[in-house]
């Protein structure tokens, strides 16, 4: 039922949505559910001040009103295959990693190409168990995916960043799309002649509801997990890397927040950027706290002790695996040293928006310095940059970015070892005594990268001779010095150590499965199709606190705050609540909204179907609880919970709130 190549199975209704989220097909006419936050940019792209679908929601009242989304894809798995033997053909134990990698890459290209010969499919081979196994995925990608409906943000994003990663949660985080195909049911670019895709399978929707301890399963495309790291790695992440990245983002978020609160234009310009910066920031905080409370590092150390004991007692294992953990220790010690400048460079220095624009000028400089100069290529490049600039400056405030600039420079200098200061720091010390506010004032008043008109004018009249002006731009000079430092002193070391660690991790993974076979090993997430299973259950995050497993509309009314745009409740929803007009979706006078369960999920599982023991849809996954975000490193079924919208709330909103109940006619409802 989960997977079959001979007949239809559940996997035929699972969609990799836009490459980053998951979706599920819920009708024989290609109707698909995913999260509101997954469809956010599509909903935004159809919105304007006059037709603000983000604020008011959108519902197509028939198929002709559905909105096409150029560039959006829906990928379905046709089949998968263990190709380990083929991929590792020609590999010998004593090969260097470089040689090994290049043989593997050649093998992969060949196998992939061969697998899809004469079809419209695509093939992707991915390493599993850190390169001990390889699987191939044959996929079919649909390119005409239309927006059918989305609730207003006051439902789809209710609770905003305040409630993000938190339980109890009351977000109706769903959106509805439809996949279209050509008349032969094959993928095709958008055309008005396309017809709704006829899937091999779609999920029946259960209105039976969820009870504590019910079986649940999540089927989707989780992005990345790292369950088999040694203690040294977890130590580095939670005690060095996360704190550095959190500290930098604390400052960036605070500066943006102050300016957004002062000015509505800035608030709108920075809303989406703020949300995505805050999302990972909050996850890291939860992750570090969770590992500490769970004694995660200590647990890893205990496992390593037992591992070492068993190896020492077995001469064959001793030959193969002794010294593995010591090598990890040395490598992570060194990596920890480079991680600090690396994190500060990526998070602080490249967090300066004008620097990202300066980075974008590097290809132009390269073209300008080429002999002979190709003016056509230069023109193409400046056209591209001019186009990109519209989007950049639309959501850019130079004064806000100037504050970020001064703060980030200061942070870097104060927290990073002098060995990683860029050359330009000497000049800045001599000329300005490293007074970054003064430096920022001067640089932002002059640079072409901090003003739309200066930037556009410069590019519009650009020719290769003007590269001198670019190279001497006060902002570019400082950016380039940092960039060179990163390229020469940070990146190569990080790369070298990661390569070393990849080899150790591959051997460690193999060793763990061999030496401790009584444990269960599921491969780390890698954006390929996975199932997770668990139970509907609440949890106890700390002493004296116990969380129930579901929330209801009552909680939305309790959280309402008309003065805070994250907690506005639409009038219509309040009316339905007052009249207890919940239709067939409510139960005992309550309208269920969300529930938690012990499925191991991660980023990418957003929009994944949550399925009951009969394969019916009971919810759509959209988040995890804060106390459990450590699950990317260590999953613990006692405290890690995924959060789903109850499908009854989804249908209630579609039917009773939005008046788009006609969509239910094409669904299969199980009562
Ligand atoms: N935390 C969820 C995820 O990792 C939801 C993010 C979107 N929601 C938000 N309020 N920013 O993607
Ligand atoms: N919100 C996440 C996503 O967009 C899923 C939650 C998680 O990380 O578990 O994929």
XYZ file of C-alpha atoms and ligand atoms in Angstrom:
693
model
C 0.000 0.000 0.000
C 2.855 2.396 0.768
C 4.795 1.700 -2.362
C 4.307 -0.457 -5.418
C 5.512 -0.220 -8.986
C 2.873 -2.591 -10.318
C -0.248 -0.921 -9.017
C -1.257 2.388 -7.548
C -0.085 3.071 -3.986
C 0.050 5.899 -1.455
C 3.277 7.272 -2.899
C 1.413 8.241 -6.088
C -0.470 10.900 -4.120
C 2.642 12.506 -2.575
C 4.069 15.564 -4.271
C 7.411 17.309 -3.878
C 6.030 20.859 -4.010
C 8.359 23.424 -5.570
C 11.336 21.309 -4.497
C 11.167 22.479 -0.875
C 7.827 21.429 0.571
C 5.461 18.466 0.327
C 1.886 18.306 -0.946
C -0.799 15.615 -1.120
C -3.344 14.927 -3.853
C -6.901 14.770 -2.522
C -9.110 14.269 -5.574
C -9.232 12.378 -8.889
C -8.850 15.801 -10.543
C -5.385 16.653 -9.228
C -6.523 18.812 -6.312
C -3.647 19.183 -3.853
C -3.154 20.386 -0.286
C 0.020 21.950 1.087
C 0.840 24.644 3.673
C -0.042 28.310 3.440
C 3.638 29.089 4.176
C 4.689 26.809 1.284
C 2.426 28.641 -1.172
C 3.182 32.029 0.391
C 5.233 33.442 -2.480
C 2.645 32.292 -5.052
C -0.183 33.856 -3.049
C 1.926 37.014 -2.738
C 2.747 37.069 -6.451
C -0.963 37.306 -7.355
C -1.568 40.022 -4.770
C -1.650 43.774 -5.117
C -2.937 46.569 -2.908
C -6.335 46.349 -4.648
C -6.505 42.549 -4.606
C -4.659 41.610 -1.473
C -4.924 37.806 -1.324
C -2.418 37.635 1.524
C -4.698 39.700 3.734
C -8.090 38.601 2.425
C -7.471 35.100 1.126
C -8.346 33.864 -2.343
C -10.794 31.262 -3.609
C -11.372 30.228 -7.218
C -15.081 29.572 -7.542
C -14.546 27.362 -10.588
C -11.592 25.917 -12.519
C -11.387 28.907 -14.874
C -10.575 31.165 -11.932
C -7.593 29.104 -10.787
C -4.311 31.048 -11.042
C -1.246 29.704 -12.910
C 2.203 29.991 -11.266
C 5.100 30.097 -13.719
C 8.110 28.225 -12.361
C 6.192 26.250 -9.742
C 6.639 22.473 -10.026
C 4.986 19.363 -8.610
C 7.157 16.253 -8.678
C 5.849 12.713 -8.188
C 7.972 9.596 -7.623
C 7.532 7.033 -10.389
C 9.770 4.424 -8.778
C 12.896 3.981 -6.669
C 15.692 1.509 -6.760
C 18.712 0.420 -4.727
C 21.676 1.154 -7.012
C 24.460 0.799 -4.429
C 26.331 -1.899 -6.297
C 26.281 -0.045 -9.612
C 27.329 3.253 -8.051
C 30.218 1.710 -6.097
C 31.513 -0.285 -9.051
C 35.266 0.164 -9.378
C 35.648 1.579 -5.855
C 38.513 0.200 -3.752
C 39.115 0.644 -0.052
C 42.531 2.269 -0.453
C 41.415 4.955 -2.882
C 41.707 8.628 -1.965
C 38.398 10.414 -1.381
C 38.967 12.546 -4.478
C 39.387 9.567 -6.782
C 36.507 7.769 -5.090
C 34.206 10.758 -5.535
C 35.048 11.196 -9.180
C 34.406 7.519 -9.991
C 31.105 7.654 -8.125
C 30.057 10.799 -9.968
C 30.818 9.251 -13.334
C 28.898 6.096 -12.404
C 25.929 8.142 -11.199
C 25.728 10.197 -14.380
C 25.819 7.077 -16.486
C 23.183 5.168 -14.476
C 20.849 8.170 -14.339
C 21.082 8.757 -18.055
C 20.511 5.114 -18.849
C 17.490 4.843 -16.531
C 15.408 7.493 -18.281
C 16.365 6.841 -21.888
C 13.365 7.451 -24.139
C 11.080 8.753 -21.364
C 10.027 12.185 -20.115
C 11.118 11.215 -16.598
C 14.034 12.478 -14.537
C 16.439 10.384 -12.464
C 18.203 11.365 -9.253
C 20.652 9.203 -7.317
C 21.256 10.114 -3.685
C 23.650 8.745 -1.053
C 22.099 7.075 2.005
C 23.772 6.200 5.316
C 26.479 8.755 4.515
C 27.511 7.091 1.289
C 27.257 3.447 2.308
C 24.210 2.965 0.074
C 22.756 4.703 -2.968
C 19.171 4.912 -4.178
C 17.819 6.132 -7.487
C 14.533 8.024 -7.774
C 12.716 8.201 -11.079
C 10.415 11.205 -11.064
C 7.802 12.959 -13.161
C 7.633 16.753 -12.820
C 4.461 18.700 -13.570
C 4.874 22.327 -14.550
C 1.331 23.650 -14.609
C 0.312 24.004 -10.967
C -2.490 26.463 -10.238
C -3.597 28.205 -7.074
C -7.127 27.161 -6.116
C -7.464 28.801 -2.759
C -5.816 30.132 0.369
C -7.234 31.421 3.635
C -6.375 34.960 4.763
C -3.070 35.260 6.643
C -5.104 35.852 9.806
C -5.942 32.130 9.508
C -3.096 30.664 7.416
C -0.408 32.492 9.412
C -2.344 33.040 12.653
C 0.140 33.465 15.508
C 2.877 34.589 13.097
C 6.448 34.492 14.350
C 5.353 34.617 17.988
C 3.704 31.187 17.788
C 6.115 29.785 15.184
C 7.735 26.522 16.437
C 5.381 26.582 19.415
C 2.639 24.543 20.950
C -0.236 25.147 21.667
C -0.762 26.296 18.099
C -3.796 27.637 16.240
C -2.612 28.175 12.674
C -4.738 27.093 9.683
C -1.515 26.657 7.727
C -2.936 25.248 4.477
C -3.407 26.246 0.839
C -5.022 24.445 -2.103
C -3.494 23.961 -5.560
C -4.352 21.863 -8.624
C -1.968 20.004 -10.910
C -2.645 20.216 -14.640
C -1.385 17.930 -17.422
C -1.711 17.719 -21.181
C -4.514 15.695 -22.750
C -2.421 12.497 -22.385
C -2.063 13.133 -18.613
C 1.631 13.997 -19.102
C 3.498 17.025 -17.694
C 3.323 20.133 -19.861
C 4.124 23.817 -19.560
C 1.112 26.016 -18.746
C -1.528 26.061 -21.470
C -5.211 26.859 -21.321
C -5.771 23.549 -23.118
C -4.252 21.597 -20.230
C -6.618 19.472 -18.161
C -6.652 18.476 -14.468
C -4.117 15.726 -13.778
C -5.620 12.286 -13.137
C -3.500 10.805 -10.327
C -2.921 7.077 -9.818
C -3.966 7.599 -6.209
C -5.530 10.330 -4.076
C -6.151 10.478 -0.318
C -9.650 9.926 1.031
C -10.264 12.421 3.838
C -11.368 11.160 7.226
C -13.773 13.182 9.364
C -13.496 10.655 12.179
C -10.989 12.827 14.011
C -7.947 11.962 16.099
C -7.804 10.473 19.585
C -4.861 10.152 21.922
C -2.608 7.203 20.987
C -4.042 6.850 17.480
C -1.529 5.637 14.902
C -0.296 8.361 12.527
C 2.078 8.418 9.622
C 3.730 11.288 7.768
C 4.705 10.676 4.155
C 6.812 13.355 2.463
C 10.139 14.916 1.577
C 12.126 15.767 4.748
C 15.193 17.895 3.930
C 18.113 17.197 6.295
C 18.718 15.388 9.556
C 21.955 14.271 11.253
C 21.152 11.535 13.762
C 24.488 9.712 13.725
C 26.984 12.461 14.499
C 29.653 11.846 17.141
C 29.467 13.778 20.442
C 32.181 16.189 19.224
C 29.983 17.341 16.367
C 26.914 17.870 18.532
C 29.080 19.723 21.043
C 30.374 22.042 18.323
C 26.890 22.706 16.956
C 25.072 23.407 20.208
C 27.902 25.108 22.123
C 29.810 27.006 19.439
C 28.060 27.308 16.098
C 24.443 27.785 17.197
C 25.343 30.393 19.864
C 27.396 32.375 17.317
C 24.663 32.297 14.702
C 21.976 33.095 17.273
C 23.978 36.063 18.607
C 24.380 37.548 15.121
C 20.718 37.094 14.274
C 19.661 38.545 17.656
C 21.239 41.806 16.529
C 20.020 41.717 12.941
C 16.458 40.968 14.040
C 16.519 43.669 16.729
C 17.695 46.335 14.268
C 15.089 45.346 11.689
C 12.361 45.123 14.318
C 13.041 48.643 15.611
C 12.911 50.121 12.129
C 9.871 48.053 11.088
C 7.926 49.271 14.105
C 8.793 52.909 13.297
C 7.843 52.865 9.634
C 5.141 51.014 7.674
C 7.073 50.953 4.404
C 10.017 49.310 6.110
C 7.648 46.919 7.879
C 6.310 45.642 4.553
C 9.752 45.651 2.879
C 11.292 43.505 5.581
C 8.328 41.292 6.619
C 9.235 38.205 4.578
C 12.993 38.606 5.168
C 12.373 38.965 8.878
C 10.180 35.846 8.966
C 12.756 33.655 7.273
C 15.628 34.988 9.402
C 13.590 34.465 12.553
C 12.526 30.940 11.548
C 15.985 29.316 11.661
C 17.075 31.557 14.568
C 14.228 30.284 16.719
C 14.880 26.701 15.650
C 18.541 26.896 16.693
C 17.614 28.278 20.115
C 15.182 25.401 20.651
C 17.725 22.902 19.378
C 20.523 23.997 21.723
C 18.177 24.132 24.720
C 16.668 20.752 23.854
C 20.029 18.995 23.578
C 21.055 20.435 26.944
C 17.864 19.415 28.719
C 18.079 15.957 27.137
C 21.763 15.586 28.147
C 22.293 14.846 24.493
C 26.069 15.148 24.448
C 26.386 12.903 27.487
C 24.111 10.315 25.820
C 26.307 10.361 22.718
C 29.404 9.923 24.888
C 27.882 6.923 26.631
C 27.124 5.333 23.291
C 30.684 6.015 22.148
C 32.051 4.397 25.286
C 30.055 1.238 24.625
C 31.082 1.322 20.959
C 34.764 1.561 21.928
C 34.401 -1.269 24.434
C 32.935 -3.599 21.820
C 35.580 -2.715 19.262
C 38.372 -3.395 21.685
C 36.898 -6.806 22.423
C 36.882 -7.851 18.757
C 40.141 -8.073 16.833
C 38.566 -7.693 13.390
C 36.632 -4.564 14.389
C 39.689 -3.311 16.172
C 41.677 -3.364 12.940
C 38.917 -1.681 10.961
C 37.548 0.880 13.389
C 40.014 1.652 16.187
C 41.000 5.299 16.219
C 37.857 6.426 14.407
C 36.555 8.452 17.337
C 39.969 9.993 18.019
C 40.179 11.120 14.423
C 36.713 12.636 14.750
C 37.896 14.465 17.839
C 40.919 15.957 16.076
C 38.921 16.926 13.005
C 36.113 18.568 14.988
C 38.637 20.416 17.145
C 40.086 21.958 14.041
C 36.670 22.520 12.462
C 35.502 24.303 15.613
C 38.392 26.742 15.172
C 37.299 27.608 11.627
C 33.580 27.464 12.376
C 33.629 30.743 14.284
C 35.025 32.929 11.463
C 32.903 30.933 9.013
C 29.660 31.520 10.919
C 30.465 35.185 11.499
C 31.367 35.658 7.860
C 28.198 33.999 6.564
C 25.755 35.328 9.144
C 27.192 38.768 9.933
C 29.269 39.930 6.970
C 27.036 38.425 4.273
C 24.034 39.529 6.339
C 24.831 43.055 5.150
C 22.441 43.436 2.244
C 24.603 45.849 0.250
C 27.374 43.213 0.392
C 25.154 40.689 -1.365
C 24.693 43.267 -4.123
C 28.454 43.837 -4.252
C 28.968 40.083 -4.502
C 26.668 40.147 -7.534
C 29.037 42.565 -9.276
C 31.923 40.086 -9.283
C 30.968 38.332 -12.546
C 30.775 41.749 -14.236
C 34.264 42.632 -13.032
C 35.550 39.328 -14.301
C 34.100 40.022 -17.767
C 35.513 43.553 -17.706
C 39.052 42.380 -16.998
C 39.023 39.757 -19.748
C 41.178 40.355 -22.848
C 39.820 41.071 -25.370
C 36.723 42.619 -23.858
C 33.446 41.158 -25.084
C 31.010 44.073 -24.988
C 28.029 41.916 -25.778
C 28.591 39.716 -22.735
C 29.058 42.800 -20.596
C 25.796 44.249 -21.837
C 23.995 40.983 -21.096
C 25.429 40.955 -17.588
C 24.528 44.582 -16.793
C 20.994 44.006 -18.157
C 20.644 41.057 -15.826
C 21.910 43.104 -12.897
C 19.582 46.001 -13.713
C 16.655 43.604 -13.737
C 17.623 42.036 -10.425
C 18.113 45.483 -8.899
C 14.393 46.279 -9.159
C 13.546 43.427 -6.819
C 16.463 44.175 -4.510
C 15.744 47.873 -3.981
C 11.984 47.333 -3.716
C 12.615 45.648 -0.378
C 15.676 47.658 0.686
C 16.166 50.552 3.069
C 19.706 51.927 2.982
C 19.459 53.527 6.392
C 18.381 50.277 8.014
C 21.126 48.408 6.186
C 23.659 51.003 7.336
C 22.846 50.169 10.944
C 23.252 46.474 10.148
C 26.599 47.230 8.492
C 28.042 49.009 11.509
C 26.713 46.407 13.940
C 27.904 43.402 11.917
C 31.420 44.782 11.395
C 31.638 45.419 15.108
C 30.423 41.888 15.892
C 32.939 40.309 13.536
C 35.879 42.247 14.939
C 34.876 41.589 18.516
C 34.238 37.849 18.178
C 36.625 36.529 15.553
C 40.310 35.730 16.091
C 42.683 38.407 14.683
C 44.124 35.762 12.358
C 40.886 36.107 10.378
C 40.803 39.892 10.079
C 40.767 40.971 6.439
C 43.638 43.156 5.218
C 41.447 46.240 4.975
C 41.058 46.332 8.770
C 44.535 47.881 9.064
C 43.515 50.868 6.955
C 40.227 51.211 8.784
C 42.103 51.189 12.059
C 44.532 53.881 10.888
C 41.948 56.100 9.261
C 38.915 55.645 11.493
C 40.114 53.904 14.672
C 37.593 51.219 13.680
C 34.689 53.544 14.438
C 32.200 51.587 12.347
C 29.413 54.135 12.675
C 31.639 56.732 11.040
C 32.794 54.258 8.418
C 29.196 53.306 7.680
C 28.153 56.964 7.334
C 30.864 57.631 4.781
C 30.525 54.389 2.851
C 26.747 54.535 2.607
C 26.797 58.163 1.487
C 29.121 57.363 -1.422
C 28.840 53.780 -2.586
C 26.881 52.841 -5.706
C 25.596 49.756 -3.865
C 23.553 51.668 -1.316
C 21.405 53.830 -3.569
C 19.116 52.723 -6.366
C 19.722 55.723 -8.594
C 23.500 55.640 -8.238
C 23.521 51.918 -8.921
C 21.175 52.035 -11.922
C 22.895 55.051 -13.501
C 26.266 53.439 -13.108
C 25.180 50.175 -14.718
C 23.137 51.808 -17.488
C 26.253 53.594 -18.788
C 28.713 50.835 -17.919
C 31.647 49.777 -20.053
C 34.785 47.801 -19.214
C 36.775 50.961 -18.470
C 34.458 51.737 -15.580
C 35.596 48.631 -13.754
C 38.169 50.921 -12.080
C 35.381 52.887 -10.474
C 33.767 49.656 -9.305
C 37.025 48.395 -7.836
C 37.535 51.620 -5.911
C 33.976 51.930 -4.648
C 34.363 52.395 -0.866
C 31.893 49.618 -0.068
C 33.323 47.274 -2.653
C 36.853 47.703 -1.330
C 35.820 46.527 2.126
C 33.571 43.773 0.821
C 36.282 42.430 -1.470
C 38.815 42.300 1.336
C 36.425 40.180 3.426
C 35.582 38.025 0.437
C 39.249 37.297 -0.301
C 39.860 36.415 3.304
C 36.936 33.996 3.178
C 38.059 32.414 -0.093
C 41.673 32.027 0.985
C 41.608 31.363 4.702
C 38.191 30.068 5.687
C 36.448 28.201 2.870
C 39.341 25.899 1.846
C 39.850 24.771 5.445
C 36.165 24.155 6.006
C 36.039 22.218 2.754
C 39.101 20.131 3.568
C 37.813 19.268 7.031
C 34.325 18.465 5.783
C 35.794 16.063 3.280
C 37.820 14.381 6.017
C 34.758 14.210 8.238
C 32.603 12.789 5.440
C 34.967 9.830 5.172
C 35.002 9.332 8.950
C 31.219 9.613 9.096
C 30.807 7.014 6.358
C 33.018 4.579 8.261
C 31.382 5.399 11.582
C 27.904 4.802 10.121
C 29.051 1.452 8.780
C 30.714 0.586 12.072
C 27.669 1.492 14.161
C 25.416 -0.787 12.130
C 27.931 -3.587 12.409
C 29.012 -3.197 16.026
C 25.648 -2.260 17.551
C 23.177 -4.156 15.374
C 20.534 -4.230 18.114
C 19.764 -0.545 17.458
C 17.505 0.686 14.655
C 19.163 2.787 11.945
C 17.095 4.760 9.518
C 19.014 6.833 6.997
C 19.286 10.592 7.574
C 16.836 12.736 5.639
C 18.143 13.971 2.276
C 15.106 15.491 0.530
C 13.973 12.092 -0.723
C 10.609 10.432 -0.098
C 10.251 9.076 3.458
C 7.669 7.769 5.874
C 7.676 8.490 9.576
C 5.241 6.969 12.021
C 4.172 7.763 15.536
C 1.166 8.322 17.744
C -1.127 11.208 18.443
C 0.121 12.321 21.868
C 0.729 15.358 24.050
C 3.975 15.863 25.958
C 5.558 17.195 29.129
C 8.221 19.738 28.115
C 9.366 20.580 31.644
C 8.697 20.036 35.289
C 5.016 20.570 36.130
C 3.948 21.340 32.556
C 1.770 18.988 30.529
C 0.432 19.731 27.060
C -2.784 18.358 25.609
C -2.593 16.838 22.117
C -5.102 19.080 20.336
C -6.237 22.706 20.103
C -9.612 24.161 19.190
C -11.188 27.345 17.867
C -11.711 28.385 21.508
C -7.964 29.007 21.694
C -8.090 31.304 18.663
C -10.726 33.409 20.374
C -8.598 33.423 23.554
C -5.503 34.569 21.660
C -7.324 37.317 19.730
C -5.619 40.720 19.889
C -6.916 43.290 17.384
C -3.894 45.506 18.128
C -1.376 42.840 17.114
C -1.486 41.861 13.452
C -0.281 38.337 14.265
C -3.398 37.701 16.341
C -6.264 39.254 14.409
C -9.328 37.015 14.124
C -11.544 37.524 11.043
C -15.132 38.671 11.817
C -16.617 35.759 9.915
C -14.670 33.242 11.987
C -15.938 34.859 15.196
C -19.513 34.682 13.898
C -19.169 30.981 13.130
C -17.707 30.503 16.589
C -20.497 32.434 18.320
C -23.176 30.424 16.518
C -21.201 27.191 17.014
C -21.831 26.744 13.309
C -19.217 24.033 12.755
C -21.239 21.848 10.359
C -20.069 18.255 10.094
C -16.537 19.265 11.178
C -17.038 20.074 14.866
C -17.315 17.650 17.735
C -19.025 18.094 21.126
C -19.462 21.825 20.548
C -15.749 22.254 19.758
C -14.001 22.969 16.467
C -10.619 21.123 16.397
C -7.751 23.147 14.858
C -4.369 21.397 15.249
C -2.828 18.338 16.890
C 0.613 17.010 17.835
C 2.041 13.535 17.270
C 5.367 11.760 17.721
C 6.399 11.558 14.069
C 10.024 12.371 13.279
C 9.824 15.209 10.744
C 11.986 18.104 9.627
C 12.051 21.090 7.257
C 10.652 19.938 3.910
C 7.941 17.923 5.633
C 5.856 21.061 5.533
C 2.618 20.238 3.761
C 3.075 16.477 4.200
C -0.024 14.338 4.542
C -0.684 12.982 8.017
C -2.379 9.646 7.541
C -4.356 7.319 9.822
C -4.023 3.527 10.061
C -6.317 3.105 7.045
C -4.441 5.449 4.734
C -6.966 8.271 5.057
C -5.883 11.873 5.436
C -6.337 13.302 8.945
C -4.136 16.384 8.752
C -1.420 18.389 7.039
C 1.977 18.689 8.751
C 3.395 22.203 9.166
C 5.771 22.509 12.110
C 7.472 20.994 15.146
C 7.328 21.977 18.826
C 10.141 24.158 20.138
C 11.256 21.746 22.852
C 11.706 19.130 20.117
C 13.602 20.943 17.357
C 16.677 19.045 18.564
C 15.225 16.150 16.550
C 17.391 17.191 13.581
C 20.318 15.930 15.695
C 18.673 13.527 18.134
C 15.081 12.382 17.908
C 13.456 11.596 21.244
C 9.882 10.266 21.091
C 9.185 11.659 24.578
C 9.593 15.295 23.652
C 9.732 15.629 19.855
C 6.367 16.369 18.268
C 5.236 17.326 14.783
C 2.351 19.786 14.496
C -0.468 19.301 11.967
C -3.572 21.215 10.940
C -6.537 18.956 11.629
C -8.091 18.246 8.226
C -11.510 18.949 9.744
C -10.396 22.549 10.329
C -9.113 22.744 6.740
C -12.479 21.598 5.363
C -14.377 23.826 7.817
C -12.473 26.869 6.549
C -12.946 25.895 2.885
C -16.644 25.136 3.321
C -18.052 27.272 6.117
C -15.639 30.214 6.147
C -14.672 30.660 2.489
C -17.856 29.347 0.869
C -15.825 27.143 -1.469
C -17.609 23.971 -0.354
C -18.074 22.988 -4.007
C -14.494 21.647 -3.809
C -15.678 18.926 -1.434
C -17.702 17.394 -4.275
C -14.551 16.056 -5.888
C -13.082 14.720 -2.615
C -13.767 11.356 -1.053
C -14.964 11.994 2.493
C -14.862 9.148 5.023
C -17.184 9.507 8.017
N 8.549 26.747 11.511
C 7.925 26.322 10.285
C 8.990 25.894 9.278
O 10.098 25.654 9.623
C 6.995 27.350 9.747
C 7.630 28.581 9.158
C 6.665 29.551 8.548
N 5.892 30.266 9.531
C 6.296 31.427 10.131
N 5.542 31.962 11.048
N 7.403 32.051 9.810
O 9.047 26.142 8.117
N 7.899 24.315 8.793
C 8.820 23.333 8.289
C 8.907 23.330 6.754
O 8.687 24.337 6.117
C 8.415 22.009 8.780
C 8.604 21.995 10.205
C 9.880 21.315 10.579
O 10.981 21.831 10.340
O 9.682 20.244 11.139
O 9.259 22.344 6.147
